[in-house]
Amino acid sequence: MDDKGKLVSIQKEVNLNEVDNPYSRIGLFRAVAKVIREDTMESVNIHSKKVYPRTSFYTKYGKRILDIIISSIAILVAFPVNLLIGIITFFDVGYPIFFRQERLGKDGKVFTITKFRNMTNEKDKNGDLLPAEQRVTKFGYYVRKTSLDELLNFWSILKGDMSVIGPRPLEPVYNDRYSERHKMRMAVRPGLECPILYETKQKITWYRQFENDIYYVENVSLILDLKMAVSLVKMVFNKERNSIRGASARGGFVGYTLGGDTISSHRVPAKYVEKALELLADSETCN
């Protein structure tokens, strides 16, 4: 084991963004997620409760009709705002002004979301993009804080890739990290947000978010959507609630503990980081 591995091993938990390693940051994240999956996933799946998605006339037809009506109106109303944001974005981060990224949709189907760019392309010494929180511009931070970056998602809602209310769609790389229970958050169309209905000053962990998504899948109804829509509006105008739900504040989701809790990239048990570094070293040697 090299000096960096020894340094990691004497710590209980490690923030992956702070690990000084000669490999790519993305490579380290994926190696850590792989190590954790191999160690805990089987146990987590065995002890997880089965999910029973709710089906009704509303889930089959009513929700989609409302999505079409709401998204059509929102696109028309938001057009001047989007035009202004596009112009400012051009002078803020340059061309292209749009950011496109694949996300996981209903039943795990991959679709592409489009947003205005709000980050620079600054890279670290390994040529990897710096963490998002280090690349967001001042205007980009404002757009994120006010949720104006979500306005273009109404096009995805109109197309049928998303819904107004539903679990937030994550990148395809997360698919192998979900337990069988939490994969069921994709039993419905993803949405702009699936708010936790009660107020909290605590950070929204990945586990709490995923369990809230599962609750939604099992209880979706017009009444629940209306309650969450009200909570979503409150969230947009509540600076504190916006900040505690941000992924950049809690780190990326990299797996589960043996007890079934989620592990954030900001607090990874050192043993997994140590093993991941060894795997990356072995892989580099073989190449």
Short mmCIF file of C-alpha atoms in Angstrom, two decimals:
data_model
loop_
_atom_site.label_atom_id
_atom_site.label_comp_id
_atom_site.label_asym_id
_atom_site.label_seq_id
_atom_site.Cartn_x
_atom_site.Cartn_y
_atom_site.Cartn_z
CA MET A 1 0.00 0.00 0.00
CA ASP A 2 1.38 3.45 -0.87
CA ASP A 3 1.45 6.50 1.43
CA LYS A 4 -1.88 7.78 0.11
CA GLY A 5 -3.55 4.47 0.87
CA LYS A 6 -2.09 4.54 4.41
CA LEU A 7 -3.37 8.08 4.90
CA VAL A 8 -6.87 7.01 3.92
CA SER A 9 -6.79 3.89 6.08
CA ILE A 10 -6.26 5.77 9.35
CA GLN A 11 -9.43 7.80 8.84
CA LYS A 12 -12.93 6.54 9.66
CA GLU A 13 -14.72 8.38 6.88
CA VAL A 14 -13.45 10.12 3.76
CA ASN A 15 -14.76 12.85 1.47
CA LEU A 16 -14.01 11.56 -2.03
CA ASN A 17 -13.56 15.10 -3.34
CA GLU A 18 -10.65 15.54 -0.93
CA VAL A 19 -8.81 12.31 -1.76
CA ASP A 20 -5.52 13.13 -3.43
CA ASN A 21 -5.15 10.30 -5.92
CA PRO A 22 -3.36 9.95 -9.28
CA TYR A 23 -6.48 8.59 -10.98
CA SER A 24 -9.53 10.39 -12.34
CA ARG A 25 -12.09 11.63 -9.83
CA ILE A 26 -14.89 9.94 -11.77
CA GLY A 27 -12.89 6.72 -11.84
CA LEU A 28 -12.46 6.85 -8.06
CA PHE A 29 -16.20 7.44 -7.51
CA ARG A 30 -17.09 4.46 -9.70
CA ALA A 31 -14.49 2.21 -8.11
CA VAL A 32 -15.77 3.08 -4.64
CA ALA A 33 -19.37 2.44 -5.71
CA LYS A 34 -18.34 -0.95 -7.14
CA VAL A 35 -16.55 -1.98 -3.96
CA ILE A 36 -19.51 -0.96 -1.80
CA ARG A 37 -22.01 -2.75 -4.08
CA GLU A 38 -20.06 -5.99 -3.92
CA ASP A 39 -19.84 -5.79 -0.13
CA THR A 40 -23.37 -4.76 0.86
CA MET A 41 -25.94 -5.01 -1.97
CA GLU A 42 -26.91 -8.65 -1.49
CA SER A 43 -27.62 -8.12 2.20
CA VAL A 44 -29.52 -4.86 1.57
CA ASN A 45 -31.76 -6.52 -1.04
CA ILE A 46 -32.51 -9.48 1.22
CA HIS A 47 -33.68 -7.26 4.06
CA SER A 48 -35.52 -4.62 1.99
CA LYS A 49 -39.32 -4.47 1.92
CA LYS A 50 -41.09 -5.07 -1.38
CA VAL A 51 -42.68 -2.06 -3.07
CA TYR A 52 -46.27 -2.10 -4.37
CA PRO A 53 -46.89 0.78 -6.84
CA ARG A 54 -50.39 2.22 -6.72
CA THR A 55 -52.51 2.00 -9.85
CA SER A 56 -55.72 3.93 -10.45
CA PHE A 57 -57.55 5.91 -13.12
CA TYR A 58 -55.54 8.93 -12.02
CA THR A 59 -52.15 7.20 -12.38
CA LYS A 60 -53.09 5.80 -15.79
CA TYR A 61 -54.79 8.81 -17.37
CA GLY A 62 -55.53 11.79 -15.09
CA LYS A 63 -51.96 12.59 -14.09
CA ARG A 64 -50.77 12.65 -17.71
CA ILE A 65 -53.64 14.91 -18.79
CA LEU A 66 -52.77 17.39 -16.04
CA ASP A 67 -49.09 17.25 -17.02
CA ILE A 68 -49.92 18.18 -20.62
CA ILE A 69 -52.16 21.09 -19.59
CA ILE A 70 -49.75 22.47 -16.97
CA SER A 71 -46.60 22.11 -19.09
CA SER A 72 -48.24 23.74 -22.14
CA ILE A 73 -49.25 26.78 -20.10
CA ALA A 74 -45.86 26.93 -18.33
CA ILE A 75 -43.92 26.86 -21.61
CA LEU A 76 -45.87 29.83 -22.97
CA VAL A 77 -45.68 31.84 -19.75
CA ALA A 78 -41.98 31.10 -19.20
CA PHE A 79 -40.86 31.89 -22.76
CA PRO A 80 -39.79 35.53 -22.05
CA VAL A 81 -37.96 34.42 -18.89
CA ASN A 82 -36.16 31.63 -20.72
CA LEU A 83 -35.19 34.02 -23.50
CA LEU A 84 -33.67 36.44 -20.97
CA ILE A 85 -31.85 33.63 -19.14
CA GLY A 86 -30.48 32.39 -22.46
CA ILE A 87 -29.05 35.80 -23.33
CA ILE A 88 -27.44 36.26 -19.90
CA THR A 89 -26.09 32.69 -19.99
CA PHE A 90 -24.36 33.42 -23.30
CA PHE A 91 -22.46 36.34 -21.76
CA ASP A 92 -21.90 34.43 -18.51
CA VAL A 93 -20.45 31.10 -19.71
CA GLY A 94 -20.42 31.45 -23.49
CA TYR A 95 -21.50 29.02 -26.20
CA PRO A 96 -23.17 26.56 -26.06
CA ILE A 97 -25.78 27.95 -23.69
CA PHE A 98 -27.51 24.61 -23.22
CA PHE A 99 -26.44 21.69 -21.09
CA ARG A 100 -27.73 18.24 -22.05
CA GLN A 101 -27.47 15.14 -19.93
CA GLU A 102 -28.92 11.65 -19.92
CA ARG A 103 -31.18 10.72 -17.01
CA LEU A 104 -33.11 7.65 -15.91
CA GLY A 105 -36.84 7.83 -16.61
CA LYS A 106 -39.83 5.58 -16.00
CA ASP A 107 -38.92 1.88 -15.82
CA GLY A 108 -35.24 2.84 -16.18
CA LYS A 109 -35.62 4.18 -19.72
CA VAL A 110 -32.92 6.75 -20.50
CA PHE A 111 -33.95 10.20 -21.75
CA THR A 112 -32.17 13.53 -22.21
CA ILE A 113 -32.84 16.66 -20.19
CA THR A 114 -31.88 20.14 -21.38
CA LYS A 115 -30.98 23.02 -19.09
CA PHE A 116 -29.17 26.32 -19.39
CA ARG A 117 -25.49 26.02 -18.56
CA ASN A 118 -24.54 27.56 -15.24
CA MET A 119 -21.07 26.13 -14.73
CA THR A 120 -17.66 26.67 -16.25
CA ASN A 121 -15.56 23.82 -17.70
CA GLU A 122 -12.67 24.15 -15.24
CA LYS A 123 -10.74 20.91 -14.76
CA ASP A 124 -8.39 19.47 -12.17
CA LYS A 125 -4.80 18.27 -12.69
CA ASN A 126 -6.06 14.93 -14.05
CA GLY A 127 -8.18 16.61 -16.70
CA ASP A 128 -11.48 15.89 -14.91
CA LEU A 129 -14.11 18.55 -14.38
CA LEU A 130 -13.97 20.07 -10.91
CA PRO A 131 -16.90 19.33 -8.55
CA ALA A 132 -20.06 21.20 -9.52
CA GLU A 133 -19.99 23.50 -6.50
CA GLN A 134 -16.58 24.80 -7.62
CA ARG A 135 -17.69 25.56 -11.18
CA VAL A 136 -21.04 27.29 -10.68
CA THR A 137 -20.97 30.98 -11.65
CA LYS A 138 -22.63 33.70 -9.57
CA PHE A 139 -25.49 33.96 -12.05
CA GLY A 140 -25.68 30.19 -12.22
CA TYR A 141 -25.97 30.02 -8.44
CA TYR A 142 -28.82 32.51 -8.55
CA VAL A 143 -30.62 30.53 -11.27
CA ARG A 144 -30.26 27.34 -9.25
CA LYS A 145 -31.30 28.96 -5.98
CA THR A 146 -34.50 30.32 -7.53
CA SER A 147 -35.15 27.05 -9.47
CA LEU A 148 -35.25 28.97 -12.76
CA ASP A 149 -33.03 26.23 -14.16
CA GLU A 150 -36.05 23.90 -13.98
CA LEU A 151 -38.17 25.89 -16.46
CA LEU A 152 -36.83 24.10 -19.54
CA ASN A 153 -37.89 20.78 -18.00
CA PHE A 154 -41.50 21.59 -18.91
CA TRP A 155 -40.54 20.52 -22.45
CA SER A 156 -39.63 17.09 -21.06
CA ILE A 157 -42.98 17.00 -19.25
CA LEU A 158 -44.88 17.86 -22.41
CA LYS A 159 -43.01 15.12 -24.32
CA GLY A 160 -43.91 12.58 -21.66
CA ASP A 161 -40.41 11.93 -20.31
CA MET A 162 -41.24 13.62 -17.01
CA SER A 163 -44.13 14.68 -14.81
CA VAL A 164 -44.65 17.81 -12.72
CA ILE A 165 -44.52 15.79 -9.50
CA GLY A 166 -42.35 12.70 -9.19
CA PRO A 167 -38.93 11.46 -8.05
CA ARG A 168 -36.09 13.55 -9.41
CA PRO A 169 -34.34 11.75 -12.31
CA LEU A 170 -30.72 10.78 -11.70
CA GLU A 171 -27.93 9.90 -14.12
CA PRO A 172 -27.72 6.34 -15.56
CA VAL A 173 -24.54 5.67 -13.55
CA TYR A 174 -26.74 5.47 -10.43
CA ASN A 175 -28.81 2.56 -11.74
CA ASP A 176 -26.41 -0.15 -10.53
CA ARG A 177 -26.13 1.55 -7.14
CA TYR A 178 -29.85 1.30 -6.29
CA SER A 179 -31.19 -1.50 -4.12
CA GLU A 180 -34.11 -3.45 -5.64
CA ARG A 181 -36.44 -1.46 -3.38
CA HIS A 182 -35.13 1.93 -4.41
CA LYS A 183 -35.13 1.00 -8.11
CA MET A 184 -38.90 1.11 -7.76
CA ARG A 185 -38.72 4.91 -7.55
CA MET A 186 -38.58 4.55 -11.34
CA ALA A 187 -41.99 2.85 -11.42
CA VAL A 188 -43.45 6.31 -12.15
CA ARG A 189 -42.34 9.15 -14.40
CA PRO A 190 -39.65 11.30 -12.79
CA GLY A 191 -40.67 14.82 -11.87
CA LEU A 192 -39.42 18.30 -11.14
CA GLU A 193 -39.49 17.36 -7.47
CA CYS A 194 -41.02 14.92 -5.01
CA PRO A 195 -41.00 17.13 -1.91
CA ILE A 196 -40.91 15.82 1.64
CA LEU A 197 -44.17 17.18 2.98
CA TYR A 198 -43.06 18.16 6.48
CA GLU A 199 -40.68 20.98 7.30
CA THR A 200 -37.16 20.06 8.35
CA LYS A 201 -33.94 21.91 9.04
CA GLN A 202 -31.87 18.77 8.53
CA LYS A 203 -30.13 17.95 5.27
CA ILE A 204 -32.13 15.68 3.02
CA THR A 205 -30.03 12.51 2.87
CA TRP A 206 -30.20 10.15 -0.10
CA TYR A 207 -31.97 7.59 2.09
CA ARG A 208 -34.69 10.02 3.13
CA GLN A 209 -35.14 11.16 -0.46
CA PHE A 210 -35.38 7.60 -1.81
CA GLU A 211 -37.80 6.48 0.91
CA ASN A 212 -39.93 9.57 0.27
CA ASP A 213 -39.95 8.64 -3.44
CA ILE A 214 -41.09 5.10 -2.57
CA TYR A 215 -43.86 6.52 -0.39
CA TYR A 216 -44.98 8.54 -3.41
CA VAL A 217 -44.93 5.49 -5.71
CA GLU A 218 -47.12 3.56 -3.29
CA ASN A 219 -49.54 6.41 -2.53
CA VAL A 220 -49.70 8.60 -5.66
CA SER A 221 -53.06 10.36 -6.03
CA LEU A 222 -54.49 13.71 -7.07
CA ILE A 223 -54.63 14.82 -3.43
CA LEU A 224 -51.01 13.86 -2.81
CA ASP A 225 -49.90 15.64 -6.00
CA LEU A 226 -51.72 18.79 -4.92
CA LYS A 227 -50.08 18.69 -1.48
CA MET A 228 -46.66 18.18 -3.04
CA ALA A 229 -47.28 20.95 -5.57
CA VAL A 230 -47.94 23.36 -2.69
CA SER A 231 -44.79 22.12 -0.94
CA LEU A 232 -42.84 22.57 -4.19
CA VAL A 233 -43.92 26.22 -4.45
CA LYS A 234 -42.87 26.78 -0.83
CA MET A 235 -39.52 25.15 -1.57
CA VAL A 236 -38.85 27.44 -4.53
CA PHE A 237 -39.30 30.52 -2.35
CA ASN A 238 -37.57 29.11 0.73
CA LYS A 239 -33.82 29.67 0.56
CA GLU A 240 -33.09 27.34 3.48
CA ARG A 241 -35.09 24.39 2.10
CA ASN A 242 -33.48 24.88 -1.30
CA SER A 243 -30.00 24.67 0.18
CA ILE A 244 -30.55 21.54 2.30
CA ARG A 245 -31.88 19.52 -0.65
CA GLY A 246 -28.93 20.23 -2.95
CA ALA A 247 -26.86 17.24 -4.08
CA SER A 248 -23.69 19.35 -3.95
CA ALA A 249 -24.25 19.87 -0.23
CA ARG A 250 -24.73 16.17 0.59
CA GLY A 251 -22.41 14.57 -1.97
CA GLY A 252 -23.15 11.91 -4.55
CA PHE A 253 -24.90 8.61 -3.78
CA VAL A 254 -22.34 5.77 -3.88
CA GLY A 255 -24.08 2.86 -2.16
CA TYR A 256 -25.44 1.42 1.08
CA THR A 257 -24.19 0.33 4.47
CA LEU A 258 -24.90 -3.24 5.58
CA GLY A 259 -27.73 -1.77 7.65
CA GLY A 260 -29.39 -0.34 4.54
CA ASP A 261 -28.57 3.34 5.05
CA THR A 262 -27.19 5.27 2.08
CA ILE A 263 -23.56 6.34 1.77
CA SER A 264 -22.69 9.81 0.49
CA SER A 265 -19.46 10.57 -1.36
CA HIS A 266 -18.81 13.14 1.36
CA ARG A 267 -18.72 10.43 4.06
CA VAL A 268 -17.40 7.14 2.72
CA PRO A 269 -16.03 4.51 5.14
CA ALA A 270 -12.26 4.61 4.68
CA LYS A 271 -12.01 0.85 4.07
CA TYR A 272 -13.93 1.22 0.80
CA VAL A 273 -11.75 4.09 -0.41
CA GLU A 274 -8.63 2.12 0.46
CA LYS A 275 -9.83 -0.92 -1.49
CA ALA A 276 -10.96 1.22 -4.44
CA LEU A 277 -7.51 2.81 -4.67
CA GLU A 278 -5.97 -0.67 -4.70
CA LEU A 279 -8.31 -1.74 -7.51
CA LEU A 280 -7.41 1.33 -9.56
CA ALA A 281 -3.71 0.67 -9.00
CA ASP A 282 -4.07 -2.96 -10.08
CA SER A 283 -6.07 -1.92 -13.13
CA GLU A 284 -3.40 0.61 -14.14
CA THR A 285 -0.69 -2.05 -13.71
CA CYS A 286 -2.57 -4.48 -15.96
CA ASN A 287 -2.92 -1.82 -18.64
#
